[in-house]
mmCIF file of C-alpha atoms and ligand atoms in Angstrom:
data_model
loop_
_atom_site.group_PDB
_atom_site.id
_atom_site.type_symbol
_atom_site.label_atom_id
_atom_site.label_comp_id
_atom_site.label_asym_id
_atom_site.label_seq_id
_atom_site.Cartn_x
_atom_site.Cartn_y
_atom_site.Cartn_z
ATOM 1 C CA MET A 79 -125.399 27.589 -11.459
ATOM 2 C CA SER A 80 -124.693 31.574 -12.410
ATOM 3 C CA LEU A 81 -120.706 31.442 -12.773
ATOM 4 C CA GLY A 82 -120.634 33.971 -9.545
ATOM 5 C CA LYS A 83 -122.688 32.032 -7.207
ATOM 6 C CA ILE A 84 -120.574 29.021 -7.929
ATOM 7 C CA ILE A 85 -117.371 31.312 -7.666
ATOM 8 C CA ASP A 86 -119.343 32.447 -3.846
ATOM 9 C CA LYS A 87 -119.718 28.670 -3.107
ATOM 10 C CA ALA A 88 -116.007 27.616 -3.609
ATOM 11 C CA ASN A 89 -114.522 30.630 -2.235
ATOM 12 C CA ASN A 90 -116.684 30.075 1.237
ATOM 13 C CA ASP A 91 -115.310 26.184 0.262
ATOM 14 C CA LEU A 92 -112.131 27.628 1.527
ATOM 15 C CA PHE A 93 -112.659 29.452 3.631
ATOM 16 C CA LYS A 94 -114.332 27.517 6.199
ATOM 17 C CA ARG A 95 -111.053 25.164 5.368
ATOM 18 C CA ILE A 96 -108.242 28.530 7.209
ATOM 19 C CA ASP A 97 -107.628 27.322 11.356
ATOM 20 C CA LYS A 98 -109.284 31.351 12.048
ATOM 21 C CA GLN A 99 -105.877 31.787 14.852
ATOM 22 C CA LYS A 100 -103.114 29.973 12.037
ATOM 23 C CA VAL A 101 -103.812 33.754 9.507
ATOM 24 C CA PRO A 102 -100.925 35.403 8.873
ATOM 25 C CA GLU A 103 -100.369 38.978 10.360
ATOM 26 C CA HIS A 104 -98.684 40.317 7.364
ATOM 27 C CA VAL A 105 -98.646 38.962 3.833
ATOM 28 C CA ALA A 106 -95.814 40.569 1.497
ATOM 29 C CA ILE A 107 -97.129 40.407 -2.621
ATOM 30 C CA ILE A 108 -94.842 40.845 -5.650
ATOM 31 C CA MET A 109 -97.675 41.487 -8.089
ATOM 32 C CA ASP A 110 -95.976 39.789 -11.003
ATOM 33 C CA GLY A 111 -97.210 39.311 -15.328
ATOM 34 C CA ASN A 112 -98.971 41.954 -15.638
ATOM 35 C CA GLY A 113 -97.639 42.792 -18.694
ATOM 36 C CA ARG A 114 -97.789 39.072 -19.791
ATOM 37 C CA TRP A 115 -101.047 38.794 -19.020
ATOM 38 C CA ALA A 116 -102.585 41.893 -21.429
ATOM 39 C CA THR A 117 -99.757 41.324 -24.119
ATOM 40 C CA LYS A 118 -101.191 37.657 -23.787
ATOM 41 C CA LYS A 119 -104.167 38.400 -25.003
ATOM 42 C CA GLY A 120 -102.879 41.608 -28.003
ATOM 43 C CA LEU A 121 -103.943 44.300 -25.806
ATOM 44 C CA PRO A 122 -101.173 47.267 -23.973
ATOM 45 C CA ARG A 123 -99.695 46.238 -21.298
ATOM 46 C CA SER A 124 -101.273 49.057 -19.347
ATOM 47 C CA PHE A 125 -104.680 47.298 -20.298
ATOM 48 C CA GLY A 126 -103.000 45.137 -17.957
ATOM 49 C CA HIS A 127 -101.961 47.486 -14.640
ATOM 50 C CA ASN A 128 -104.969 48.950 -14.693
ATOM 51 C CA LYS A 129 -106.821 45.176 -14.309
ATOM 52 C CA GLY A 130 -104.685 44.863 -11.109
ATOM 53 C CA VAL A 131 -105.585 46.818 -9.560
ATOM 54 C CA SER A 132 -108.540 46.075 -8.744
ATOM 55 C CA VAL A 133 -107.260 42.133 -8.646
ATOM 56 C CA LEU A 134 -105.727 44.157 -5.374
ATOM 57 C CA LYS A 135 -108.643 45.628 -4.551
ATOM 58 C CA GLU A 136 -110.749 42.500 -4.172
ATOM 59 C CA ILE A 137 -107.252 40.820 -2.570
ATOM 60 C CA ILE A 138 -107.330 44.127 0.173
ATOM 61 C CA ARG A 139 -111.111 43.012 1.390
ATOM 62 C CA ALA A 140 -109.713 39.434 1.056
ATOM 63 C CA SER A 141 -106.480 39.764 3.370
ATOM 64 C CA ASN A 142 -108.517 42.091 6.325
ATOM 65 C CA LYS A 143 -112.158 39.427 5.909
ATOM 66 C CA LEU A 144 -109.769 36.648 6.424
ATOM 67 C CA GLY A 145 -107.861 38.614 9.961
ATOM 68 C CA CYS A 146 -104.187 39.588 8.182
ATOM 69 C CA LYS A 147 -103.335 42.810 9.491
ATOM 70 C CA ILE A 148 -100.795 44.203 6.759
ATOM 71 C CA LEU A 149 -100.379 44.235 3.261
ATOM 72 C CA THR A 150 -96.946 44.428 1.936
ATOM 73 C CA VAL A 151 -97.445 45.489 -2.425
ATOM 74 C CA TYR A 152 -94.083 46.118 -4.347
ATOM 75 C CA ALA A 153 -95.738 48.533 -6.832
ATOM 76 C CA PHE A 154 -92.248 49.788 -8.316
ATOM 77 C CA SER A 155 -89.000 49.075 -7.912
ATOM 78 C CA THR A 156 -85.964 50.965 -8.002
ATOM 79 C CA GLU A 157 -85.189 48.858 -10.840
ATOM 80 C CA ASN A 158 -88.617 49.590 -12.936
ATOM 81 C CA TRP A 159 -87.330 53.731 -14.051
ATOM 82 C CA THR A 160 -86.099 51.031 -17.561
ATOM 83 C CA ARG A 161 -89.097 50.346 -18.825
ATOM 84 C CA PRO A 162 -90.057 52.134 -21.748
ATOM 85 C CA THR A 163 -90.336 55.962 -20.250
ATOM 86 C CA LYS A 164 -93.856 55.809 -21.800
ATOM 87 C CA GLU A 165 -95.362 52.513 -19.364
ATOM 88 C CA VAL A 166 -92.960 54.443 -16.256
ATOM 89 C CA ASP A 167 -95.230 57.515 -16.676
ATOM 90 C CA PHE A 168 -98.381 55.713 -17.328
ATOM 91 C CA LEU A 169 -98.001 53.650 -13.743
ATOM 92 C CA ILE A 170 -96.898 56.486 -11.400
ATOM 93 C CA ASN A 171 -100.066 58.341 -13.789
ATOM 94 C CA LEU A 172 -102.037 55.616 -12.533
ATOM 95 C CA PHE A 173 -100.663 55.312 -9.211
ATOM 96 C CA THR A 174 -102.035 58.413 -9.203
ATOM 97 C CA GLU A 175 -106.090 58.654 -9.861
ATOM 98 C CA VAL A 176 -105.924 55.086 -7.744
ATOM 99 C CA LEU A 177 -105.058 56.519 -5.557
ATOM 100 C CA LYS A 178 -106.976 60.255 -4.958
ATOM 101 C CA ASN A 179 -110.238 58.010 -5.829
ATOM 102 C CA GLU A 180 -109.935 55.227 -3.431
ATOM 103 C CA ILE A 181 -108.374 56.833 -0.253
ATOM 104 C CA LYS A 182 -112.130 58.046 0.786
ATOM 105 C CA GLU A 183 -112.704 54.189 0.578
ATOM 106 C CA ILE A 184 -109.715 53.024 2.120
ATOM 107 C CA HIS A 185 -110.029 55.909 5.369
ATOM 108 C CA GLN A 186 -113.553 54.384 5.673
ATOM 109 C CA GLU A 187 -112.651 50.978 5.906
ATOM 110 C CA SER A 188 -109.881 52.212 8.765
ATOM 111 C CA ILE A 189 -106.793 50.933 6.805
ATOM 112 C CA LYS A 190 -104.200 52.929 7.371
ATOM 113 C CA ILE A 191 -101.555 53.251 3.805
ATOM 114 C CA LYS A 192 -98.051 53.864 3.674
ATOM 115 C CA PHE A 193 -95.496 54.336 0.670
ATOM 116 C CA ILE A 194 -92.095 52.789 1.106
ATOM 117 C CA GLY A 195 -89.330 53.047 -0.385
ATOM 118 C CA ASP A 196 -87.430 55.893 -2.080
ATOM 119 C CA LEU A 197 -90.165 59.191 -2.673
ATOM 120 C CA THR A 198 -87.768 61.338 -3.682
ATOM 121 C CA PRO A 199 -87.295 61.423 -7.637
ATOM 122 C CA LEU A 200 -91.922 60.767 -7.492
ATOM 123 C CA PRO A 201 -92.974 63.351 -9.068
ATOM 124 C CA GLU A 202 -94.963 66.297 -6.588
ATOM 125 C CA THR A 203 -98.731 65.275 -7.753
ATOM 126 C CA LEU A 204 -97.816 62.244 -6.773
ATOM 127 C CA LYS A 205 -95.255 62.747 -3.951
ATOM 128 C CA LYS A 206 -98.670 65.442 -2.665
ATOM 129 C CA THR A 207 -101.714 62.111 -2.959
ATOM 130 C CA ILE A 208 -98.980 60.812 -0.941
ATOM 131 C CA TYR A 209 -98.277 62.646 1.828
ATOM 132 C CA SER A 210 -102.038 63.902 2.727
ATOM 133 C CA SER A 211 -103.303 60.070 2.295
ATOM 134 C CA GLU A 212 -100.182 58.955 4.548
ATOM 135 C CA SER A 213 -102.013 61.880 6.814
ATOM 136 C CA LEU A 214 -105.573 61.398 6.706
ATOM 137 C CA THR A 215 -104.958 57.679 7.085
ATOM 138 C CA LYS A 216 -102.119 57.826 9.676
ATOM 139 C CA ASN A 217 -104.904 57.329 12.835
ATOM 140 C CA ASN A 218 -106.520 54.042 11.518
ATOM 141 C CA ASN A 219 -105.805 50.923 12.971
ATOM 142 C CA ALA A 220 -108.236 48.185 10.674
ATOM 143 C CA PHE A 221 -104.608 47.110 8.333
ATOM 144 C CA LEU A 222 -102.559 48.584 7.597
ATOM 145 C CA LEU A 223 -101.521 48.691 3.528
ATOM 146 C CA ASN A 224 -97.851 49.355 2.925
ATOM 147 C CA VAL A 225 -96.919 49.698 -1.082
ATOM 148 C CA CYS A 226 -93.598 49.213 -2.115
ATOM 149 C CA VAL A 227 -92.534 52.436 -4.552
ATOM 150 C CA ASN A 228 -89.342 53.406 -5.878
ATOM 151 C CA TYR A 229 -88.281 50.540 -3.648
ATOM 152 C CA GLY A 230 -85.182 48.403 -3.570
ATOM 153 C CA GLY A 231 -84.449 45.942 -0.504
ATOM 154 C CA ARG A 232 -80.552 46.457 -1.275
ATOM 155 C CA GLN A 233 -80.786 50.514 -1.122
ATOM 156 C CA GLU A 234 -82.985 49.982 1.407
ATOM 157 C CA ILE A 235 -79.951 48.177 3.683
ATOM 158 C CA VAL A 236 -77.527 49.908 2.532
ATOM 159 C CA LYS A 237 -80.198 53.271 4.045
ATOM 160 C CA VAL A 238 -79.493 51.984 7.928
ATOM 161 C CA ALA A 239 -75.952 51.202 7.444
ATOM 162 C CA LYS A 240 -75.610 55.159 6.360
ATOM 163 C CA GLU A 241 -77.510 56.289 9.084
ATOM 164 C CA LEU A 242 -75.998 53.875 12.060
ATOM 165 C CA ALA A 243 -72.354 54.781 10.455
ATOM 166 C CA LEU A 244 -73.402 58.397 10.561
ATOM 167 C CA LYS A 245 -74.680 58.078 14.023
ATOM 168 C CA SER A 246 -71.558 55.491 15.347
ATOM 169 C CA SER A 247 -68.985 58.866 14.227
ATOM 170 C CA SER A 248 -71.130 61.484 15.699
ATOM 171 C CA GLY A 249 -71.083 59.614 19.167
ATOM 172 C CA GLU A 250 -74.936 59.392 19.039
ATOM 173 C CA ILE A 251 -74.341 55.742 19.322
ATOM 174 C CA ASN A 252 -71.440 53.296 20.393
ATOM 175 C CA PRO A 253 -71.118 51.068 17.327
ATOM 176 C CA SER A 254 -71.146 47.736 19.458
ATOM 177 C CA GLU A 255 -74.257 49.271 20.466
ATOM 178 C CA VAL A 256 -74.848 47.086 16.165
ATOM 179 C CA ASN A 257 -77.548 44.292 15.628
ATOM 180 C CA GLU A 258 -80.234 43.382 14.732
ATOM 181 C CA GLU A 259 -83.247 45.468 17.214
ATOM 182 C CA LEU A 260 -81.193 48.168 16.388
ATOM 183 C CA PHE A 261 -80.929 47.359 11.816
ATOM 184 C CA ASN A 262 -84.664 46.601 11.683
ATOM 185 C CA SER A 263 -85.915 49.157 13.869
ATOM 186 C CA THR A 264 -83.771 51.685 11.999
ATOM 187 C CA LEU A 265 -86.143 50.003 8.467
ATOM 188 C CA LEU A 266 -88.260 51.513 6.151
ATOM 189 C CA THR A 267 -90.439 48.830 7.761
ATOM 190 C CA GLN A 268 -89.532 49.853 11.544
ATOM 191 C CA GLY A 269 -92.237 49.072 14.016
ATOM 192 C CA ILE A 270 -94.061 46.008 11.894
ATOM 193 C CA ASN A 271 -93.782 42.634 11.845
ATOM 194 C CA ASP A 272 -91.989 40.432 9.073
ATOM 195 C CA PRO A 273 -93.768 39.058 6.514
ATOM 196 C CA GLU A 274 -94.628 35.390 8.017
ATOM 197 C CA LEU A 275 -95.610 34.389 4.006
ATOM 198 C CA LEU A 276 -94.840 35.955 0.656
ATOM 199 C CA ILE A 277 -96.835 35.140 -2.451
ATOM 200 C CA ARG A 278 -95.179 35.980 -5.552
ATOM 201 C CA THR A 279 -97.444 35.461 -9.149
ATOM 202 C CA SER A 280 -97.000 35.038 -12.107
ATOM 203 C CA GLY A 281 -94.570 31.187 -11.841
ATOM 204 C CA GLU A 282 -90.945 33.072 -11.226
ATOM 205 C CA LYS A 283 -88.976 32.229 -8.298
ATOM 206 C CA ARG A 284 -86.784 35.206 -7.443
ATOM 207 C CA ILE A 285 -87.280 37.868 -4.976
ATOM 208 C CA SER A 286 -86.056 40.305 -7.582
ATOM 209 C CA ASN A 287 -85.406 42.832 -4.280
ATOM 210 C CA PHE A 288 -88.226 43.367 -2.242
ATOM 211 C CA LEU A 289 -87.620 43.073 1.102
ATOM 212 C CA LEU A 290 -84.396 41.607 1.636
ATOM 213 C CA TRP A 291 -84.315 42.008 4.951
ATOM 214 C CA GLN A 292 -87.903 41.434 6.300
ATOM 215 C CA LEU A 293 -88.201 37.763 4.000
ATOM 216 C CA ALA A 294 -85.960 35.892 6.601
ATOM 217 C CA TYR A 295 -87.817 33.340 7.385
ATOM 218 C CA SER A 296 -90.474 34.676 5.443
ATOM 219 C CA GLU A 297 -93.099 31.026 3.932
ATOM 220 C CA ILE A 298 -92.727 31.562 0.344
ATOM 221 C CA TYR A 299 -95.701 30.917 -1.852
ATOM 222 C CA ILE A 300 -95.203 30.904 -5.927
ATOM 223 C CA SER A 301 -98.351 30.943 -7.974
ATOM 224 C CA ASP A 302 -98.442 30.246 -11.709
ATOM 225 C CA VAL A 303 -101.292 32.717 -12.043
ATOM 226 C CA LEU A 304 -100.480 35.820 -13.694
ATOM 227 C CA TRP A 305 -101.965 39.315 -10.840
ATOM 228 C CA PRO A 306 -104.316 40.177 -13.180
ATOM 229 C CA ASP A 307 -106.136 36.478 -13.204
ATOM 230 C CA PHE A 308 -105.070 36.610 -9.177
ATOM 231 C CA ASN A 309 -108.327 36.576 -6.964
ATOM 232 C CA GLU A 310 -109.662 35.818 -3.834
ATOM 233 C CA LEU A 311 -109.290 31.751 -4.210
ATOM 234 C CA GLU A 312 -105.970 31.886 -5.105
ATOM 235 C CA PHE A 313 -105.586 34.293 -1.906
ATOM 236 C CA LEU A 314 -107.430 31.202 -0.068
ATOM 237 C CA LYS A 315 -104.978 28.453 -1.814
ATOM 238 C CA ALA A 316 -101.906 30.774 -0.879
ATOM 239 C CA ILE A 317 -102.602 30.792 2.791
ATOM 240 C CA ILE A 318 -104.447 26.972 3.178
ATOM 241 C CA ASP A 319 -100.557 26.127 1.826
ATOM 242 C CA TYR A 320 -98.968 28.644 4.009
ATOM 243 C CA GLN A 321 -100.929 27.153 7.160
ATOM 244 C CA SER A 322 -99.580 23.415 5.277
ATOM 245 C CA ARG A 323 -95.933 24.405 6.546
ATOM 246 C CA ASN A 324 -94.346 23.617 9.542
ATOM 247 C CA ARG A 325 -92.043 26.822 10.334
ATOM 248 C CA ARG A 326 -88.908 25.984 12.069
ATOM 249 C CA PHE A 327 -86.991 29.223 11.803
ATOM 250 C CA GLY A 328 -83.474 26.448 11.862
ATOM 251 C CA GLY A 329 -84.469 25.215 14.814
ATOM 252 C CA ILE A 330 -85.548 21.365 14.435
ATOM 253 C CA GLU A 331 -89.295 19.748 14.889
ATOM 254 C CA SER A 332 -90.678 20.835 17.620
ATOM 255 C CA LEU A 333 -92.759 17.106 19.484
ATOM 256 C CA PRO A 334 -96.121 17.993 20.303
ATOM 257 C CA ASN A 335 -95.705 18.446 23.649
ATOM 258 C CA GLY A 336 -92.974 21.512 22.305
ATOM 259 C CA SER A 337 -89.748 19.428 23.597
ATOM 260 C CA TYR A 338 -87.535 17.672 20.825
ATOM 261 C CA GLU A 339 -86.283 13.935 21.403
ATOM 262 C CA ASP A 340 -82.530 12.793 21.098
ATOM 263 C CA SER A 341 -83.134 10.288 18.738
ATOM 264 C CA GLN A 342 -84.729 13.262 16.404
ATOM 265 C CA CYS A 343 -80.041 13.452 16.132
ATOM 266 C CA THR A 344 -78.859 11.650 13.562
ATOM 267 C CA SER A 345 -75.197 12.278 13.302
HETATM 268 C C1 FPP B 440 -95.791 43.712 -12.841
HETATM 269 O O1 FPP B 440 -95.658 43.604 -13.735
HETATM 270 C C2 FPP B 440 -96.203 44.687 -12.093
HETATM 271 C C3 FPP B 440 -96.334 46.296 -11.887
HETATM 272 C C4 FPP B 440 -94.546 46.117 -12.491
HETATM 273 C C5 FPP B 440 -96.966 46.921 -12.017
HETATM 274 C C6 FPP B 440 -98.197 46.845 -9.933
HETATM 275 C C7 FPP B 440 -98.693 47.764 -10.232
HETATM 276 C C8 FPP B 440 -100.461 46.895 -9.590
HETATM 277 C C9 FPP B 440 -101.484 46.601 -9.535
HETATM 278 C C10 FPP B 440 -101.051 49.208 -8.927
HETATM 279 C C11 FPP B 440 -101.225 48.570 -8.206
HETATM 280 C C12 FPP B 440 -101.713 50.034 -7.912
HETATM 281 C C13 FPP B 440 -101.451 51.346 -7.026
HETATM 282 C C14 FPP B 440 -102.424 51.981 -6.298
HETATM 283 C C15 FPP B 440 -100.868 50.669 -5.464
HETATM 284 P P1 FPP B 440 -94.831 43.594 -14.960
HETATM 285 O O2 FPP B 440 -95.103 44.965 -15.418
HETATM 286 O O3 FPP B 440 -94.040 43.426 -14.014
HETATM 287 O O4 FPP B 440 -95.441 42.015 -15.402
HETATM 288 P P2 FPP B 440 -94.240 41.595 -16.136
HETATM 289 O O5 FPP B 440 -93.626 40.943 -15.960
HETATM 290 O O6 FPP B 440 -95.306 40.459 -17.496
HETATM 291 O O7 FPP B 440 -94.114 42.375 -17.779
#
């Protein structure tokens, strides 16, 4: 059997093990390890980022096929500006080129693309490409791809706090009206449910300022695989692991009929 056929069979076997009724609607991904992948192979870090793009395409396809509805990926954090100028320029150029080359196919697949973050400091060419891609795909409804660029979770929370403080001081809202619901509807991710699952590759066990508010109750799956080596098989493993979790949201496990037993209370 060829390597391709073995991989297809492994993917199909895992695919069959997935409970299609319990597929997460929204998956968030910290795509980490591009630089290490390249360095290990004696290549410039840019090779890792290039390979990372093809992995992202594979994961968009896999999650769409599985029935996920939203994928939110961390492409460039507010902290990534501290990288050497050459790497920052490479990444900015990569985003522009990938978007220009892929937008036709993204649109054909009825994928809506949105960019999340403070886009103000990005170069005009990238901003133009972002705005035209968002506008072209705004009515698509098969799948939502959120790309976080110049994004920081703390910065997002401060932005919401400022907006609500301004509305309070101008009398548009009463401070007593500030609650989780209003906060949620002022976030950059307004209108979509929080991710049920966060995947981080490369073995790092940190959230790194990603979706701090939205990940409050997400299940976290850490994969030791570096992002350029991540693939559909690894993604399916993450989904199977997620399906084995018992999500309690701070409560306790209920009995199969949905009730609770007094004996479950130990003190
Ligand atoms: C983290 O690896 C990866 C990034 C900072 C960039 C991720 C970007 C892509 C995969 C391209 C996506 C493209 C589009 C258009 C959305 P790292 O460089 O931090 O790796 P390291 O931890 O090994 O140094």
